[in-house]
């Protein structure tokens, strides 16, 4: 028996099967919107997106206790260690090159926490809510340079 299927019919069936067999993770749209919602960044700021420092970016983060996560972009390396403190977390971070860079930790649905790294590049934020998290580093020597990390669920 032969049926006449149009390309649209076939694509609709493929879409149905993909959604049924491999649906997008819950909250994907919200996490994506959070990751790109950087309204407070001046349009004249050079925004650079950091990358994961290894091939397994969420190892030790998703489904388990957070640990050390490293990001890099150009000459900047951002390393953070996350420690759970009840329903919140403490973030200890180090920036290379060191300096009094501004650090902002954004958490979806919870706003931001801001601090400044010391001259050695170290920063600490306590009582950070858990959730979809992103860091912004504002380089002190280049007021127009801001680095943003990928989002991670902490």
JSON list of C-alpha atoms in Angstrom, two decimals:
[
{"chain": "A", "resi": 1, "resn": "UNK", "atom": "CA", "xyz": [0.00, 0.00, 0.00]},
{"chain": "A", "resi": 2, "resn": "UNK", "atom": "CA", "xyz": [1.40, 3.32, -1.07]},
{"chain": "A", "resi": 3, "resn": "UNK", "atom": "CA", "xyz": [0.57, 6.61, 0.61]},
{"chain": "A", "resi": 4, "resn": "UNK", "atom": "CA", "xyz": [1.33, 10.11, -0.54]},
{"chain": "A", "resi": 5, "resn": "UNK", "atom": "CA", "xyz": [3.16, 12.01, 2.16]},
{"chain": "A", "resi": 6, "resn": "UNK", "atom": "CA", "xyz": [4.33, 15.55, 1.65]},
{"chain": "A", "resi": 7, "resn": "UNK", "atom": "CA", "xyz": [7.61, 16.79, 3.04]},
{"chain": "A", "resi": 8, "resn": "UNK", "atom": "CA", "xyz": [5.63, 18.76, 5.63]},
{"chain": "A", "resi": 9, "resn": "UNK", "atom": "CA", "xyz": [3.85, 15.60, 6.76]},
{"chain": "A", "resi": 10, "resn": "UNK", "atom": "CA", "xyz": [7.14, 13.75, 7.11]},
{"chain": "A", "resi": 11, "resn": "UNK", "atom": "CA", "xyz": [8.78, 16.60, 9.01]},
{"chain": "A", "resi": 12, "resn": "UNK", "atom": "CA", "xyz": [5.79, 16.86, 11.33]},
{"chain": "A", "resi": 13, "resn": "UNK", "atom": "CA", "xyz": [6.08, 13.14, 12.08]},
{"chain": "A", "resi": 14, "resn": "UNK", "atom": "CA", "xyz": [9.83, 13.44, 12.73]},
{"chain": "A", "resi": 15, "resn": "UNK", "atom": "CA", "xyz": [9.20, 16.38, 15.10]},
{"chain": "A", "resi": 16, "resn": "UNK", "atom": "CA", "xyz": [6.53, 14.38, 16.94]},
{"chain": "A", "resi": 17, "resn": "UNK", "atom": "CA", "xyz": [8.89, 11.41, 17.35]},
{"chain": "A", "resi": 18, "resn": "UNK", "atom": "CA", "xyz": [11.78, 13.60, 18.55]},
{"chain": "A", "resi": 19, "resn": "UNK", "atom": "CA", "xyz": [9.54, 15.30, 21.12]},
{"chain": "A", "resi": 20, "resn": "UNK", "atom": "CA", "xyz": [8.20, 11.95, 22.26]},
{"chain": "A", "resi": 21, "resn": "UNK", "atom": "CA", "xyz": [11.48, 10.01, 22.38]},
{"chain": "A", "resi": 22, "resn": "UNK", "atom": "CA", "xyz": [13.96, 12.77, 23.28]},
{"chain": "A", "resi": 23, "resn": "UNK", "atom": "CA", "xyz": [12.12, 15.81, 24.62]},
{"chain": "A", "resi": 24, "resn": "UNK", "atom": "CA", "xyz": [14.02, 18.95, 25.61]},
{"chain": "A", "resi": 25, "resn": "UNK", "atom": "CA", "xyz": [14.96, 19.04, 29.30]},
{"chain": "A", "resi": 26, "resn": "UNK", "atom": "CA", "xyz": [12.55, 20.81, 31.64]},
{"chain": "A", "resi": 27, "resn": "UNK", "atom": "CA", "xyz": [13.38, 24.49, 32.06]},
{"chain": "A", "resi": 28, "resn": "UNK", "atom": "CA", "xyz": [15.58, 24.69, 28.95]},
{"chain": "A", "resi": 29, "resn": "UNK", "atom": "CA", "xyz": [13.80, 27.75, 27.59]},
{"chain": "A", "resi": 30, "resn": "UNK", "atom": "CA", "xyz": [13.99, 29.56, 30.94]},
{"chain": "A", "resi": 31, "resn": "UNK", "atom": "CA", "xyz": [17.70, 28.73, 31.37]},
{"chain": "A", "resi": 32, "resn": "UNK", "atom": "CA", "xyz": [18.43, 29.94, 27.85]},
{"chain": "A", "resi": 33, "resn": "UNK", "atom": "CA", "xyz": [16.56, 33.20, 28.41]},
{"chain": "A", "resi": 34, "resn": "UNK", "atom": "CA", "xyz": [18.47, 33.71, 31.68]},
{"chain": "A", "resi": 35, "resn": "UNK", "atom": "CA", "xyz": [21.81, 33.09, 29.97]},
{"chain": "A", "resi": 36, "resn": "UNK", "atom": "CA", "xyz": [21.27, 35.79, 27.38]},
{"chain": "A", "resi": 37, "resn": "UNK", "atom": "CA", "xyz": [19.45, 38.34, 29.57]},
{"chain": "A", "resi": 38, "resn": "UNK", "atom": "CA", "xyz": [22.32, 40.70, 30.29]},
{"chain": "A", "resi": 39, "resn": "UNK", "atom": "CA", "xyz": [20.31, 43.91, 30.25]},
{"chain": "A", "resi": 40, "resn": "UNK", "atom": "CA", "xyz": [22.62, 45.80, 32.61]},
{"chain": "A", "resi": 41, "resn": "UNK", "atom": "CA", "xyz": [25.66, 45.47, 30.34]},
{"chain": "A", "resi": 42, "resn": "UNK", "atom": "CA", "xyz": [26.49, 48.72, 28.58]},
{"chain": "A", "resi": 43, "resn": "UNK", "atom": "CA", "xyz": [26.23, 48.37, 24.81]},
{"chain": "A", "resi": 44, "resn": "UNK", "atom": "CA", "xyz": [29.78, 49.72, 24.47]},
{"chain": "A", "resi": 45, "resn": "UNK", "atom": "CA", "xyz": [31.25, 46.99, 26.66]},
{"chain": "A", "resi": 46, "resn": "UNK", "atom": "CA", "xyz": [33.28, 44.25, 25.02]},
{"chain": "A", "resi": 47, "resn": "UNK", "atom": "CA", "xyz": [31.53, 41.07, 26.14]},
{"chain": "A", "resi": 48, "resn": "UNK", "atom": "CA", "xyz": [33.49, 37.82, 25.93]},
{"chain": "A", "resi": 49, "resn": "UNK", "atom": "CA", "xyz": [32.04, 34.39, 26.61]},
{"chain": "A", "resi": 50, "resn": "UNK", "atom": "CA", "xyz": [34.24, 32.03, 28.59]},
{"chain": "A", "resi": 51, "resn": "UNK", "atom": "CA", "xyz": [34.47, 28.32, 27.82]},
{"chain": "A", "resi": 52, "resn": "UNK", "atom": "CA", "xyz": [34.64, 25.25, 30.00]},
{"chain": "A", "resi": 53, "resn": "UNK", "atom": "CA", "xyz": [38.21, 24.22, 30.76]},
{"chain": "A", "resi": 54, "resn": "UNK", "atom": "CA", "xyz": [37.57, 20.52, 30.08]},
{"chain": "A", "resi": 55, "resn": "UNK", "atom": "CA", "xyz": [35.44, 18.23, 27.93]},
{"chain": "A", "resi": 56, "resn": "UNK", "atom": "CA", "xyz": [33.09, 17.28, 30.77]},
{"chain": "A", "resi": 57, "resn": "UNK", "atom": "CA", "xyz": [31.71, 20.68, 31.80]},
{"chain": "A", "resi": 58, "resn": "UNK", "atom": "CA", "xyz": [29.00, 19.47, 34.14]},
{"chain": "A", "resi": 59, "resn": "UNK", "atom": "CA", "xyz": [30.88, 16.61, 35.78]},
{"chain": "A", "resi": 60, "resn": "UNK", "atom": "CA", "xyz": [30.54, 16.96, 39.51]},
{"chain": "A", "resi": 61, "resn": "UNK", "atom": "CA", "xyz": [27.82, 19.57, 39.20]},
{"chain": "A", "resi": 62, "resn": "UNK", "atom": "CA", "xyz": [24.70, 17.95, 37.85]},
{"chain": "A", "resi": 63, "resn": "UNK", "atom": "CA", "xyz": [23.24, 15.31, 40.16]},
{"chain": "A", "resi": 64, "resn": "UNK", "atom": "CA", "xyz": [25.98, 15.57, 42.76]},
{"chain": "A", "resi": 65, "resn": "UNK", "atom": "CA", "xyz": [27.72, 17.92, 45.11]},
{"chain": "A", "resi": 66, "resn": "UNK", "atom": "CA", "xyz": [29.30, 20.90, 43.37]},
{"chain": "A", "resi": 67, "resn": "UNK", "atom": "CA", "xyz": [33.07, 21.12, 43.31]},
{"chain": "A", "resi": 68, "resn": "UNK", "atom": "CA", "xyz": [35.67, 23.05, 41.35]},
{"chain": "A", "resi": 69, "resn": "UNK", "atom": "CA", "xyz": [34.76, 24.46, 37.95]},
{"chain": "A", "resi": 70, "resn": "UNK", "atom": "CA", "xyz": [37.20, 26.23, 35.63]},
{"chain": "A", "resi": 71, "resn": "UNK", "atom": "CA", "xyz": [36.43, 28.58, 32.74]},
{"chain": "A", "resi": 72, "resn": "UNK", "atom": "CA", "xyz": [38.77, 30.40, 30.38]},
{"chain": "A", "resi": 73, "resn": "UNK", "atom": "CA", "xyz": [38.73, 33.04, 27.68]},
{"chain": "A", "resi": 74, "resn": "UNK", "atom": "CA", "xyz": [41.79, 34.62, 26.08]},
{"chain": "A", "resi": 75, "resn": "UNK", "atom": "CA", "xyz": [44.20, 35.52, 28.87]},
{"chain": "A", "resi": 76, "resn": "UNK", "atom": "CA", "xyz": [41.65, 35.09, 31.71]},
{"chain": "A", "resi": 77, "resn": "UNK", "atom": "CA", "xyz": [41.07, 31.95, 33.75]},
{"chain": "A", "resi": 78, "resn": "UNK", "atom": "CA", "xyz": [38.20, 31.81, 36.24]},
{"chain": "A", "resi": 79, "resn": "UNK", "atom": "CA", "xyz": [38.24, 28.99, 38.78]},
{"chain": "A", "resi": 80, "resn": "UNK", "atom": "CA", "xyz": [35.47, 28.60, 41.34]},
{"chain": "A", "resi": 81, "resn": "UNK", "atom": "CA", "xyz": [34.93, 26.13, 44.13]},
{"chain": "A", "resi": 82, "resn": "UNK", "atom": "CA", "xyz": [31.33, 25.66, 45.24]},
{"chain": "A", "resi": 83, "resn": "UNK", "atom": "CA", "xyz": [30.46, 24.44, 48.73]},
{"chain": "A", "resi": 84, "resn": "UNK", "atom": "CA", "xyz": [26.88, 23.77, 49.79]},
{"chain": "A", "resi": 85, "resn": "UNK", "atom": "CA", "xyz": [25.78, 25.41, 53.01]},
{"chain": "A", "resi": 86, "resn": "UNK", "atom": "CA", "xyz": [22.26, 24.11, 53.57]},
{"chain": "A", "resi": 87, "resn": "UNK", "atom": "CA", "xyz": [19.94, 25.52, 50.94]},
{"chain": "A", "resi": 88, "resn": "UNK", "atom": "CA", "xyz": [22.59, 28.03, 49.86]},
{"chain": "A", "resi": 89, "resn": "UNK", "atom": "CA", "xyz": [26.19, 27.81, 48.75]},
{"chain": "A", "resi": 90, "resn": "UNK", "atom": "CA", "xyz": [29.54, 29.49, 49.19]},
{"chain": "A", "resi": 91, "resn": "UNK", "atom": "CA", "xyz": [31.55, 30.36, 46.11]},
{"chain": "A", "resi": 92, "resn": "UNK", "atom": "CA", "xyz": [35.32, 30.75, 46.48]},
{"chain": "A", "resi": 93, "resn": "UNK", "atom": "CA", "xyz": [36.95, 31.99, 43.29]},
{"chain": "A", "resi": 94, "resn": "UNK", "atom": "CA", "xyz": [40.31, 32.80, 41.77]},
{"chain": "A", "resi": 95, "resn": "UNK", "atom": "CA", "xyz": [41.08, 34.90, 38.72]},
{"chain": "A", "resi": 96, "resn": "UNK", "atom": "CA", "xyz": [44.25, 34.75, 36.63]},
{"chain": "A", "resi": 97, "resn": "UNK", "atom": "CA", "xyz": [45.63, 37.26, 35.90]},
{"chain": "A", "resi": 98, "resn": "UNK", "atom": "CA", "xyz": [45.12, 38.43, 39.44]},
{"chain": "A", "resi": 99, "resn": "UNK", "atom": "CA", "xyz": [43.74, 41.85, 40.21]},
{"chain": "A", "resi": 100, "resn": "UNK", "atom": "CA", "xyz": [40.88, 43.75, 41.76]},
{"chain": "A", "resi": 101, "resn": "UNK", "atom": "CA", "xyz": [38.37, 42.70, 39.12]},
{"chain": "A", "resi": 102, "resn": "UNK", "atom": "CA", "xyz": [34.64, 43.08, 39.70]},
{"chain": "A", "resi": 103, "resn": "UNK", "atom": "CA", "xyz": [32.75, 39.79, 40.05]},
{"chain": "A", "resi": 104, "resn": "UNK", "atom": "CA", "xyz": [29.00, 39.34, 39.73]},
{"chain": "A", "resi": 105, "resn": "UNK", "atom": "CA", "xyz": [27.24, 36.04, 40.38]},
{"chain": "A", "resi": 106, "resn": "UNK", "atom": "CA", "xyz": [23.79, 35.89, 38.77]},
{"chain": "A", "resi": 107, "resn": "UNK", "atom": "CA", "xyz": [21.29, 33.27, 39.92]},
{"chain": "A", "resi": 108, "resn": "UNK", "atom": "CA", "xyz": [18.04, 32.83, 38.00]},
{"chain": "A", "resi": 109, "resn": "UNK", "atom": "CA", "xyz": [15.01, 34.09, 39.95]},
{"chain": "A", "resi": 110, "resn": "UNK", "atom": "CA", "xyz": [17.29, 35.37, 42.76]},
{"chain": "A", "resi": 111, "resn": "UNK", "atom": "CA", "xyz": [19.13, 38.37, 41.35]},
{"chain": "A", "resi": 112, "resn": "UNK", "atom": "CA", "xyz": [22.85, 39.01, 41.69]},
{"chain": "A", "resi": 113, "resn": "UNK", "atom": "CA", "xyz": [25.58, 39.17, 44.28]},
{"chain": "A", "resi": 114, "resn": "UNK", "atom": "CA", "xyz": [28.54, 41.46, 43.58]},
{"chain": "A", "resi": 115, "resn": "UNK", "atom": "CA", "xyz": [32.04, 41.58, 45.02]},
{"chain": "A", "resi": 116, "resn": "UNK", "atom": "CA", "xyz": [35.56, 42.60, 44.03]},
{"chain": "A", "resi": 117, "resn": "UNK", "atom": "CA", "xyz": [38.46, 40.18, 43.86]},
{"chain": "A", "resi": 118, "resn": "UNK", "atom": "CA", "xyz": [41.46, 41.11, 45.97]},
{"chain": "A", "resi": 119, "resn": "UNK", "atom": "CA", "xyz": [44.82, 42.01, 44.39]},
{"chain": "A", "resi": 120, "resn": "UNK", "atom": "CA", "xyz": [45.67, 38.28, 44.37]},
{"chain": "A", "resi": 121, "resn": "UNK", "atom": "CA", "xyz": [42.55, 37.56, 42.27]},
{"chain": "A", "resi": 122, "resn": "UNK", "atom": "CA", "xyz": [40.66, 35.80, 45.08]},
{"chain": "A", "resi": 123, "resn": "UNK", "atom": "CA", "xyz": [36.98, 36.41, 45.82]},
{"chain": "A", "resi": 124, "resn": "UNK", "atom": "CA", "xyz": [34.37, 34.88, 48.11]},
{"chain": "A", "resi": 125, "resn": "UNK", "atom": "CA", "xyz": [30.59, 35.06, 48.04]},
{"chain": "A", "resi": 126, "resn": "UNK", "atom": "CA", "xyz": [28.62, 33.44, 50.83]},
{"chain": "A", "resi": 127, "resn": "UNK", "atom": "CA", "xyz": [24.92, 32.66, 51.05]},
{"chain": "A", "resi": 128, "resn": "UNK", "atom": "CA", "xyz": [24.48, 32.41, 47.29]},
{"chain": "A", "resi": 129, "resn": "UNK", "atom": "CA", "xyz": [21.12, 30.83, 46.36]},
{"chain": "A", "resi": 130, "resn": "UNK", "atom": "CA", "xyz": [21.15, 27.56, 44.47]},
{"chain": "A", "resi": 131, "resn": "UNK", "atom": "CA", "xyz": [19.93, 27.45, 40.88]},
{"chain": "A", "resi": 132, "resn": "UNK", "atom": "CA", "xyz": [20.98, 28.35, 37.36]},
{"chain": "A", "resi": 133, "resn": "UNK", "atom": "CA", "xyz": [24.12, 30.40, 37.89]},
{"chain": "A", "resi": 134, "resn": "UNK", "atom": "CA", "xyz": [26.36, 32.58, 35.73]},
{"chain": "A", "resi": 135, "resn": "UNK", "atom": "CA", "xyz": [29.43, 34.66, 36.58]},
{"chain": "A", "resi": 136, "resn": "UNK", "atom": "CA", "xyz": [30.44, 37.99, 35.07]},
{"chain": "A", "resi": 137, "resn": "UNK", "atom": "CA", "xyz": [33.97, 39.31, 35.53]},
{"chain": "A", "resi": 138, "resn": "UNK", "atom": "CA", "xyz": [34.58, 43.00, 34.86]},
{"chain": "A", "resi": 139, "resn": "UNK", "atom": "CA", "xyz": [38.28, 43.47, 34.18]},
{"chain": "A", "resi": 140, "resn": "UNK", "atom": "CA", "xyz": [39.71, 46.40, 36.18]},
{"chain": "A", "resi": 141, "resn": "UNK", "atom": "CA", "xyz": [42.38, 47.46, 33.70]},
{"chain": "A", "resi": 142, "resn": "UNK", "atom": "CA", "xyz": [39.93, 47.49, 30.78]},
{"chain": "A", "resi": 143, "resn": "UNK", "atom": "CA", "xyz": [36.69, 49.06, 31.97]},
{"chain": "A", "resi": 144, "resn": "UNK", "atom": "CA", "xyz": [35.03, 48.06, 28.71]},
{"chain": "A", "resi": 145, "resn": "UNK", "atom": "CA", "xyz": [35.84, 44.33, 28.99]},
{"chain": "A", "resi": 146, "resn": "UNK", "atom": "CA", "xyz": [33.42, 41.95, 30.67]},
{"chain": "A", "resi": 147, "resn": "UNK", "atom": "CA", "xyz": [33.70, 38.16, 30.61]},
{"chain": "A", "resi": 148, "resn": "UNK", "atom": "CA", "xyz": [30.61, 36.01, 31.10]},
{"chain": "A", "resi": 149, "resn": "UNK", "atom": "CA", "xyz": [30.68, 32.29, 31.88]},
{"chain": "A", "resi": 150, "resn": "UNK", "atom": "CA", "xyz": [28.29, 29.69, 30.56]},
{"chain": "A", "resi": 151, "resn": "UNK", "atom": "CA", "xyz": [25.38, 28.94, 32.87]},
{"chain": "A", "resi": 152, "resn": "UNK", "atom": "CA", "xyz": [25.60, 26.03, 35.27]},
{"chain": "A", "resi": 153, "resn": "UNK", "atom": "CA", "xyz": [23.00, 24.54, 37.59]},
{"chain": "A", "resi": 154, "resn": "UNK", "atom": "CA", "xyz": [24.36, 24.71, 41.13]}
]
